[in-house]
Amino acid sequence: MSSVAIRTRVNQMTLLIGVSFLFYEFTNWEQGIWVVISTAVVAAPFSTFLSFEKAKARFLGTLVGLVVAAGVEYYLRFNPAQLPGVAFIIALIAGFMATKPYRYFIIIITLCTCLGYTYMNMPYTSFAPMSFLIDRAMGVFVGVLIFFAMQIFVFGDGNSKLELQEESDNTLGQLQKTLLEYKGSPTLTTAYKCASDIFTNTQSLKSYISTANLVFGADNNQALRYARQVAMMNHRAVRLLIDEPEVVMSRIDRLLHIVTVKLARSESALSAAQTAPARSSP
């Protein structure tokens, strides 16, 4: 069963993409489909935090990609015989970028898209490459702008706080499970394995915390403070397991007790918050 935050996010995504389609239909802009594509791509992760991070990366990556595409197209205009060599170099770069973060990936995607449209249309129409670059830039930026406007002024940060709370609880639950695993087999090998698992399980929460300034602004709310506490407990567990795994059992017991208490309190508070609206409804 999906969480409350995910179900709410699905409804928000549906409304967001619907608004972008309405913009495309009412403006009757030929290249307005890029608005819909950008909005759908940015909103695709079922997470407000990941969407904000992706929107920022798409904006900057598209801007850099368009500048590079403009330079490459200007060069090829005066050196058309160099097209095979340039295409080979771009193919190598694309293969390298495929494993890199999204902001680098979107640079090469923008470059390939612009060059592809240029040379597919050139033999048949009076296609203007720079006009296409400008239209794509405007489409992407308007799509990102619609996302930010809807997220800030329509959706607000209520579901974002709930989502951060759920991610913190999930990370804390994983920490509890991993510490219990170490208690069951307190060996040096298990200590290093558990430290690696805890470090991996914390990465998603850390990305949420790093994006919180885009979602909440300067608001240091309770959900964000709780998330930082959970991240600190995970960091403390990793340090204990790596630095002194042979003499750490008493400290692990204390940390496990704190984790268990915090997790129980958080689950109780979350359950009360979810049932309160149902009790107050007529």
Short mmCIF file of N, CA and C in Angstrom, two decimals, residues 87-222:
data_model
loop_
_atom_site.label_atom_id
_atom_site.label_comp_id
_atom_site.label_asym_id
_atom_site.label_seq_id
_atom_site.Cartn_x
_atom_site.Cartn_y
_atom_site.Cartn_z
N ALA A 87 30.28 14.12 -34.75
CA ALA A 87 29.26 13.16 -34.30
C ALA A 87 29.91 12.02 -33.52
N PHE A 88 31.08 11.57 -33.96
CA PHE A 88 31.78 10.49 -33.24
C PHE A 88 32.20 10.94 -31.85
N ILE A 89 32.71 12.15 -31.73
CA ILE A 89 33.13 12.67 -30.43
C ILE A 89 31.93 12.82 -29.49
N ILE A 90 30.81 13.33 -30.04
CA ILE A 90 29.60 13.48 -29.22
C ILE A 90 29.09 12.13 -28.75
N ALA A 91 29.17 11.10 -29.62
CA ALA A 91 28.73 9.75 -29.24
C ALA A 91 29.56 9.21 -28.07
N LEU A 92 30.88 9.46 -28.11
CA LEU A 92 31.75 9.03 -27.01
C LEU A 92 31.38 9.75 -25.71
N ILE A 93 31.16 11.06 -25.83
CA ILE A 93 30.79 11.84 -24.64
C ILE A 93 29.44 11.38 -24.10
N ALA A 94 28.50 11.07 -24.99
CA ALA A 94 27.17 10.63 -24.56
C ALA A 94 27.26 9.33 -23.77
N GLY A 95 28.10 8.40 -24.22
CA GLY A 95 28.29 7.15 -23.49
C GLY A 95 28.87 7.38 -22.11
N PHE A 96 29.77 8.35 -22.01
CA PHE A 96 30.37 8.67 -20.71
C PHE A 96 29.36 9.35 -19.79
N MET A 97 28.54 10.24 -20.36
CA MET A 97 27.59 11.01 -19.56
C MET A 97 26.40 10.17 -19.08
N ALA A 98 26.16 9.02 -19.72
CA ALA A 98 24.99 8.21 -19.39
C ALA A 98 25.01 7.74 -17.94
N THR A 99 26.19 7.63 -17.35
CA THR A 99 26.30 7.17 -15.96
C THR A 99 26.50 8.31 -14.97
N LYS A 100 26.47 9.53 -15.46
CA LYS A 100 26.71 10.69 -14.60
C LYS A 100 25.39 11.25 -14.07
N PRO A 101 25.46 12.17 -13.09
CA PRO A 101 24.23 12.79 -12.56
C PRO A 101 23.41 13.45 -13.66
N TYR A 102 22.15 13.69 -13.36
CA TYR A 102 21.19 14.16 -14.36
C TYR A 102 21.61 15.49 -14.99
N ARG A 103 22.21 16.39 -14.20
CA ARG A 103 22.57 17.70 -14.75
C ARG A 103 23.59 17.59 -15.87
N TYR A 104 24.45 16.57 -15.83
CA TYR A 104 25.41 16.35 -16.91
C TYR A 104 24.74 15.60 -18.07
N PHE A 105 23.87 14.67 -17.73
CA PHE A 105 23.18 13.89 -18.75
C PHE A 105 22.31 14.79 -19.63
N ILE A 106 21.62 15.76 -19.01
CA ILE A 106 20.72 16.62 -19.78
C ILE A 106 21.49 17.55 -20.71
N ILE A 107 22.75 17.84 -20.40
CA ILE A 107 23.57 18.67 -21.30
C ILE A 107 23.75 17.97 -22.64
N ILE A 108 24.16 16.70 -22.58
CA ILE A 108 24.41 15.97 -23.83
C ILE A 108 23.11 15.65 -24.55
N ILE A 109 22.02 15.41 -23.78
CA ILE A 109 20.72 15.16 -24.42
C ILE A 109 20.26 16.41 -25.17
N THR A 110 20.43 17.58 -24.56
CA THR A 110 20.05 18.83 -25.23
C THR A 110 20.87 19.04 -26.50
N LEU A 111 22.17 18.79 -26.41
CA LEU A 111 23.05 18.93 -27.57
C LEU A 111 22.62 18.00 -28.69
N CYS A 112 22.39 16.72 -28.38
CA CYS A 112 22.01 15.75 -29.41
C CYS A 112 20.64 16.07 -30.01
N THR A 113 19.70 16.52 -29.16
CA THR A 113 18.37 16.86 -29.66
C THR A 113 18.44 18.03 -30.65
N CYS A 114 19.18 19.05 -30.28
CA CYS A 114 19.27 20.23 -31.15
C CYS A 114 19.96 19.89 -32.48
N LEU A 115 21.05 19.15 -32.42
CA LEU A 115 21.75 18.78 -33.65
C LEU A 115 20.89 17.84 -34.49
N GLY A 116 20.16 16.92 -33.83
CA GLY A 116 19.30 16.00 -34.56
C GLY A 116 18.21 16.71 -35.31
N TYR A 117 17.53 17.65 -34.65
CA TYR A 117 16.46 18.41 -35.31
C TYR A 117 17.03 19.25 -36.45
N THR A 118 18.23 19.78 -36.26
CA THR A 118 18.82 20.62 -37.30
C THR A 118 19.05 19.82 -38.58
N TYR A 119 19.72 18.67 -38.46
CA TYR A 119 20.12 17.95 -39.66
C TYR A 119 19.02 17.03 -40.20
N MET A 120 17.98 16.76 -39.44
CA MET A 120 16.83 16.04 -39.99
C MET A 120 15.97 16.96 -40.85
N ASN A 121 15.89 18.22 -40.45
CA ASN A 121 15.00 19.15 -41.16
C ASN A 121 15.70 19.91 -42.28
N MET A 122 17.02 20.02 -42.23
CA MET A 122 17.74 20.87 -43.17
C MET A 122 17.50 20.51 -44.64
N PRO A 123 17.47 19.21 -45.01
CA PRO A 123 17.30 18.93 -46.45
C PRO A 123 15.92 19.25 -47.00
N TYR A 124 14.92 19.42 -46.12
CA TYR A 124 13.54 19.50 -46.59
C TYR A 124 12.88 20.86 -46.37
N THR A 125 13.33 21.60 -45.39
CA THR A 125 12.68 22.87 -45.07
C THR A 125 13.73 23.95 -44.86
N SER A 126 13.21 25.17 -44.76
CA SER A 126 14.08 26.30 -44.44
C SER A 126 14.21 26.38 -42.91
N PHE A 127 14.72 25.30 -42.31
CA PHE A 127 14.79 25.19 -40.85
C PHE A 127 15.85 26.12 -40.31
N ALA A 128 15.50 26.89 -39.28
CA ALA A 128 16.42 27.84 -38.67
C ALA A 128 16.92 27.26 -37.34
N PRO A 129 18.16 26.78 -37.27
CA PRO A 129 18.64 26.12 -36.05
C PRO A 129 18.55 27.01 -34.82
N MET A 130 18.95 28.27 -34.94
CA MET A 130 18.96 29.15 -33.77
C MET A 130 17.54 29.42 -33.27
N SER A 131 16.59 29.46 -34.20
CA SER A 131 15.20 29.64 -33.79
C SER A 131 14.73 28.45 -32.97
N PHE A 132 15.15 27.25 -33.38
CA PHE A 132 14.78 26.05 -32.62
C PHE A 132 15.42 26.07 -31.23
N LEU A 133 16.68 26.50 -31.15
CA LEU A 133 17.37 26.58 -29.86
C LEU A 133 16.63 27.51 -28.91
N ILE A 134 16.20 28.65 -29.44
CA ILE A 134 15.48 29.63 -28.60
C ILE A 134 14.14 29.06 -28.15
N ASP A 135 13.42 28.41 -29.08
CA ASP A 135 12.12 27.82 -28.73
C ASP A 135 12.28 26.74 -27.67
N ARG A 136 13.30 25.90 -27.81
CA ARG A 136 13.52 24.84 -26.81
C ARG A 136 13.87 25.44 -25.46
N ALA A 137 14.71 26.48 -25.47
CA ALA A 137 15.07 27.13 -24.21
C ALA A 137 13.83 27.69 -23.52
N MET A 138 13.00 28.39 -24.29
CA MET A 138 11.80 28.97 -23.71
C MET A 138 10.85 27.90 -23.20
N GLY A 139 10.71 26.79 -23.97
CA GLY A 139 9.82 25.72 -23.55
C GLY A 139 10.26 25.08 -22.24
N VAL A 140 11.56 24.78 -22.13
CA VAL A 140 12.08 24.16 -20.92
C VAL A 140 11.95 25.10 -19.73
N PHE A 141 12.31 26.36 -19.93
CA PHE A 141 12.28 27.31 -18.81
C PHE A 141 10.86 27.60 -18.35
N VAL A 142 9.91 27.67 -19.30
CA VAL A 142 8.51 27.89 -18.92
C VAL A 142 7.98 26.66 -18.17
N GLY A 143 8.34 25.46 -18.63
CA GLY A 143 7.92 24.25 -17.94
C GLY A 143 8.43 24.19 -16.51
N VAL A 144 9.70 24.54 -16.31
CA VAL A 144 10.28 24.57 -14.96
C VAL A 144 9.61 25.65 -14.13
N LEU A 145 9.32 26.80 -14.75
CA LEU A 145 8.66 27.90 -14.04
C LEU A 145 7.27 27.49 -13.58
N ILE A 146 6.51 26.79 -14.43
CA ILE A 146 5.19 26.30 -14.05
C ILE A 146 5.30 25.36 -12.85
N PHE A 147 6.29 24.49 -12.89
CA PHE A 147 6.49 23.56 -11.76
C PHE A 147 6.74 24.32 -10.46
N PHE A 148 7.68 25.26 -10.48
CA PHE A 148 8.00 26.01 -9.27
C PHE A 148 6.79 26.81 -8.77
N ALA A 149 6.08 27.46 -9.69
CA ALA A 149 4.92 28.27 -9.30
C ALA A 149 3.83 27.41 -8.67
N MET A 150 3.51 26.28 -9.29
CA MET A 150 2.48 25.41 -8.74
C MET A 150 2.90 24.83 -7.39
N GLN A 151 4.17 24.45 -7.30
CA GLN A 151 4.65 23.83 -6.07
C GLN A 151 4.64 24.81 -4.90
N ILE A 152 5.02 26.05 -5.15
CA ILE A 152 5.14 27.04 -4.07
C ILE A 152 3.80 27.66 -3.73
N PHE A 153 3.03 28.06 -4.75
CA PHE A 153 1.83 28.85 -4.50
C PHE A 153 0.53 28.03 -4.45
N VAL A 154 0.54 26.81 -4.99
CA VAL A 154 -0.68 25.99 -5.00
C VAL A 154 -0.56 24.82 -4.04
N PHE A 155 0.49 24.03 -4.18
CA PHE A 155 0.62 22.81 -3.37
C PHE A 155 1.13 23.10 -1.95
N GLY A 156 2.01 24.08 -1.82
CA GLY A 156 2.57 24.38 -0.50
C GLY A 156 3.57 23.32 -0.06
N ASP A 157 3.93 23.35 1.22
CA ASP A 157 4.96 22.43 1.71
C ASP A 157 4.43 21.40 2.69
N GLY A 158 3.10 21.31 2.84
CA GLY A 158 2.53 20.35 3.79
C GLY A 158 2.87 18.91 3.44
N ASN A 159 2.69 18.53 2.18
CA ASN A 159 2.99 17.16 1.77
C ASN A 159 4.49 16.91 1.77
N SER A 160 5.28 17.96 1.53
CA SER A 160 6.74 17.82 1.56
C SER A 160 7.21 17.47 2.97
N LYS A 161 6.61 18.09 3.97
CA LYS A 161 6.96 17.77 5.36
C LYS A 161 6.61 16.33 5.68
N LEU A 162 5.43 15.89 5.23
CA LEU A 162 5.02 14.51 5.47
C LEU A 162 5.95 13.53 4.76
N GLU A 163 6.34 13.88 3.56
CA GLU A 163 7.25 13.03 2.80
C GLU A 163 8.61 12.92 3.49
N LEU A 164 9.12 14.04 3.99
CA LEU A 164 10.39 14.04 4.70
C LEU A 164 10.29 13.23 5.99
N GLN A 165 9.15 13.35 6.66
CA GLN A 165 8.92 12.57 7.88
C GLN A 165 8.93 11.07 7.57
N GLU A 166 8.26 10.67 6.50
CA GLU A 166 8.21 9.26 6.13
C GLU A 166 9.59 8.74 5.74
N GLU A 167 10.36 9.55 5.02
CA GLU A 167 11.71 9.13 4.64
C GLU A 167 12.61 9.01 5.86
N SER A 168 12.45 9.92 6.82
CA SER A 168 13.23 9.85 8.06
C SER A 168 12.88 8.59 8.85
N ASP A 169 11.58 8.30 8.95
CA ASP A 169 11.15 7.09 9.66
C ASP A 169 11.68 5.83 8.98
N ASN A 170 11.65 5.81 7.66
CA ASN A 170 12.15 4.66 6.92
C ASN A 170 13.65 4.46 7.16
N THR A 171 14.40 5.57 7.14
CA THR A 171 15.84 5.49 7.38
C THR A 171 16.12 5.04 8.81
N LEU A 172 15.34 5.56 9.75
CA LEU A 172 15.51 5.18 11.15
C LEU A 172 15.18 3.70 11.35
N GLY A 173 14.14 3.23 10.68
CA GLY A 173 13.79 1.81 10.76
C GLY A 173 14.89 0.92 10.21
N GLN A 174 15.52 1.34 9.11
CA GLN A 174 16.64 0.59 8.54
C GLN A 174 17.83 0.57 9.50
N LEU A 175 18.06 1.71 10.18
CA LEU A 175 19.14 1.77 11.17
C LEU A 175 18.88 0.79 12.31
N GLN A 176 17.64 0.78 12.80
CA GLN A 176 17.29 -0.15 13.87
C GLN A 176 17.52 -1.60 13.44
N LYS A 177 17.07 -1.96 12.25
CA LYS A 177 17.23 -3.32 11.73
C LYS A 177 18.72 -3.69 11.61
N THR A 178 19.54 -2.74 11.13
CA THR A 178 20.96 -3.02 10.93
C THR A 178 21.69 -3.18 12.26
N LEU A 179 21.36 -2.35 13.25
CA LEU A 179 21.99 -2.47 14.56
C LEU A 179 21.62 -3.79 15.24
N LEU A 180 20.37 -4.22 15.06
CA LEU A 180 19.96 -5.52 15.60
C LEU A 180 20.72 -6.66 14.92
N GLU A 181 20.99 -6.48 13.64
CA GLU A 181 21.78 -7.49 12.91
C GLU A 181 23.18 -7.58 13.50
N TYR A 182 23.78 -6.43 13.81
CA TYR A 182 25.12 -6.45 14.40
C TYR A 182 25.10 -7.07 15.79
N LYS A 183 24.06 -6.77 16.57
CA LYS A 183 23.97 -7.37 17.90
C LYS A 183 23.86 -8.89 17.83
N GLY A 184 23.21 -9.38 16.81
CA GLY A 184 23.07 -10.82 16.66
C GLY A 184 24.36 -11.51 16.28
N SER A 185 25.28 -10.78 15.64
CA SER A 185 26.58 -11.35 15.24
C SER A 185 27.65 -10.27 15.33
N PRO A 186 28.13 -9.96 16.54
CA PRO A 186 29.05 -8.84 16.76
C PRO A 186 30.50 -9.16 16.37
N THR A 187 30.71 -9.41 15.08
CA THR A 187 32.06 -9.68 14.59
C THR A 187 32.59 -8.48 13.81
N LEU A 188 33.87 -8.51 13.54
CA LEU A 188 34.48 -7.40 12.80
C LEU A 188 33.91 -7.31 11.38
N THR A 189 33.72 -8.46 10.75
CA THR A 189 33.16 -8.48 9.40
C THR A 189 31.75 -7.92 9.37
N THR A 190 30.94 -8.33 10.35
CA THR A 190 29.57 -7.82 10.43
C THR A 190 29.54 -6.33 10.69
N ALA A 191 30.47 -5.85 11.52
CA ALA A 191 30.54 -4.42 11.83
C ALA A 191 30.77 -3.60 10.57
N TYR A 192 31.72 -4.03 9.74
CA TYR A 192 32.01 -3.29 8.51
C TYR A 192 30.86 -3.39 7.51
N LYS A 193 30.24 -4.58 7.44
CA LYS A 193 29.09 -4.73 6.54
C LYS A 193 27.94 -3.84 6.98
N CYS A 194 27.66 -3.81 8.28
CA CYS A 194 26.56 -2.98 8.79
C CYS A 194 26.85 -1.49 8.59
N ALA A 195 28.11 -1.10 8.77
CA ALA A 195 28.48 0.30 8.55
C ALA A 195 28.24 0.70 7.10
N SER A 196 28.58 -0.21 6.18
CA SER A 196 28.35 0.05 4.75
C SER A 196 26.87 0.15 4.44
N ASP A 197 26.07 -0.74 5.04
CA ASP A 197 24.62 -0.71 4.82
C ASP A 197 24.01 0.59 5.35
N ILE A 198 24.43 1.00 6.53
CA ILE A 198 23.89 2.23 7.12
C ILE A 198 24.24 3.43 6.26
N PHE A 199 25.49 3.48 5.79
CA PHE A 199 25.92 4.59 4.93
C PHE A 199 25.08 4.65 3.66
N THR A 200 24.84 3.50 3.05
CA THR A 200 24.04 3.44 1.81
C THR A 200 22.60 3.86 2.06
N ASN A 201 22.02 3.38 3.16
CA ASN A 201 20.62 3.67 3.46
C ASN A 201 20.38 5.13 3.80
N THR A 202 21.44 5.86 4.14
CA THR A 202 21.29 7.27 4.54
C THR A 202 21.38 8.22 3.36
N GLN A 203 21.84 7.74 2.21
CA GLN A 203 22.08 8.65 1.08
C GLN A 203 20.82 9.36 0.60
N SER A 204 19.70 8.64 0.55
CA SER A 204 18.46 9.25 0.09
C SER A 204 18.02 10.38 1.04
N LEU A 205 18.10 10.13 2.34
CA LEU A 205 17.71 11.15 3.31
C LEU A 205 18.64 12.35 3.22
N LYS A 206 19.92 12.12 3.01
CA LYS A 206 20.88 13.23 2.87
C LYS A 206 20.55 14.09 1.65
N SER A 207 20.12 13.45 0.56
CA SER A 207 19.75 14.23 -0.63
C SER A 207 18.51 15.07 -0.36
N TYR A 208 17.57 14.54 0.45
CA TYR A 208 16.39 15.32 0.84
C TYR A 208 16.80 16.54 1.64
N ILE A 209 17.70 16.34 2.60
CA ILE A 209 18.14 17.43 3.47
C ILE A 209 18.87 18.50 2.66
N SER A 210 19.69 18.07 1.70
CA SER A 210 20.44 19.04 0.89
C SER A 210 19.53 19.86 -0.01
N THR A 211 18.35 19.32 -0.36
CA THR A 211 17.41 20.04 -1.22
C THR A 211 16.37 20.81 -0.42
N ALA A 212 16.40 20.67 0.91
CA ALA A 212 15.35 21.27 1.75
C ALA A 212 15.28 22.78 1.62
N ASN A 213 16.42 23.44 1.35
CA ASN A 213 16.39 24.90 1.23
C ASN A 213 15.57 25.35 0.03
N LEU A 214 15.50 24.51 -1.03
CA LEU A 214 14.67 24.84 -2.19
C LEU A 214 13.19 24.62 -1.88
N VAL A 215 12.90 23.62 -1.06
CA VAL A 215 11.51 23.27 -0.77
C VAL A 215 10.93 24.15 0.33
N PHE A 216 11.68 24.34 1.41
CA PHE A 216 11.17 25.05 2.57
C PHE A 216 11.69 26.48 2.70
N GLY A 217 12.70 26.84 1.92
CA GLY A 217 13.31 28.16 2.09
C GLY A 217 14.10 28.21 3.39
N ALA A 218 13.89 29.26 4.15
CA ALA A 218 14.60 29.43 5.43
C ALA A 218 13.86 28.80 6.60
N ASP A 219 12.75 28.12 6.32
CA ASP A 219 11.93 27.53 7.39
C ASP A 219 12.61 26.27 7.95
N ASN A 220 13.07 26.35 9.19
CA ASN A 220 13.69 25.21 9.86
C ASN A 220 12.62 24.48 10.66
N ASN A 221 11.75 23.74 9.98
CA ASN A 221 10.58 23.12 10.61
C ASN A 221 10.94 21.84 11.36
N GLN A 222 9.95 21.30 12.04
CA GLN A 222 10.17 20.12 12.88
C GLN A 222 10.59 18.91 12.05
#
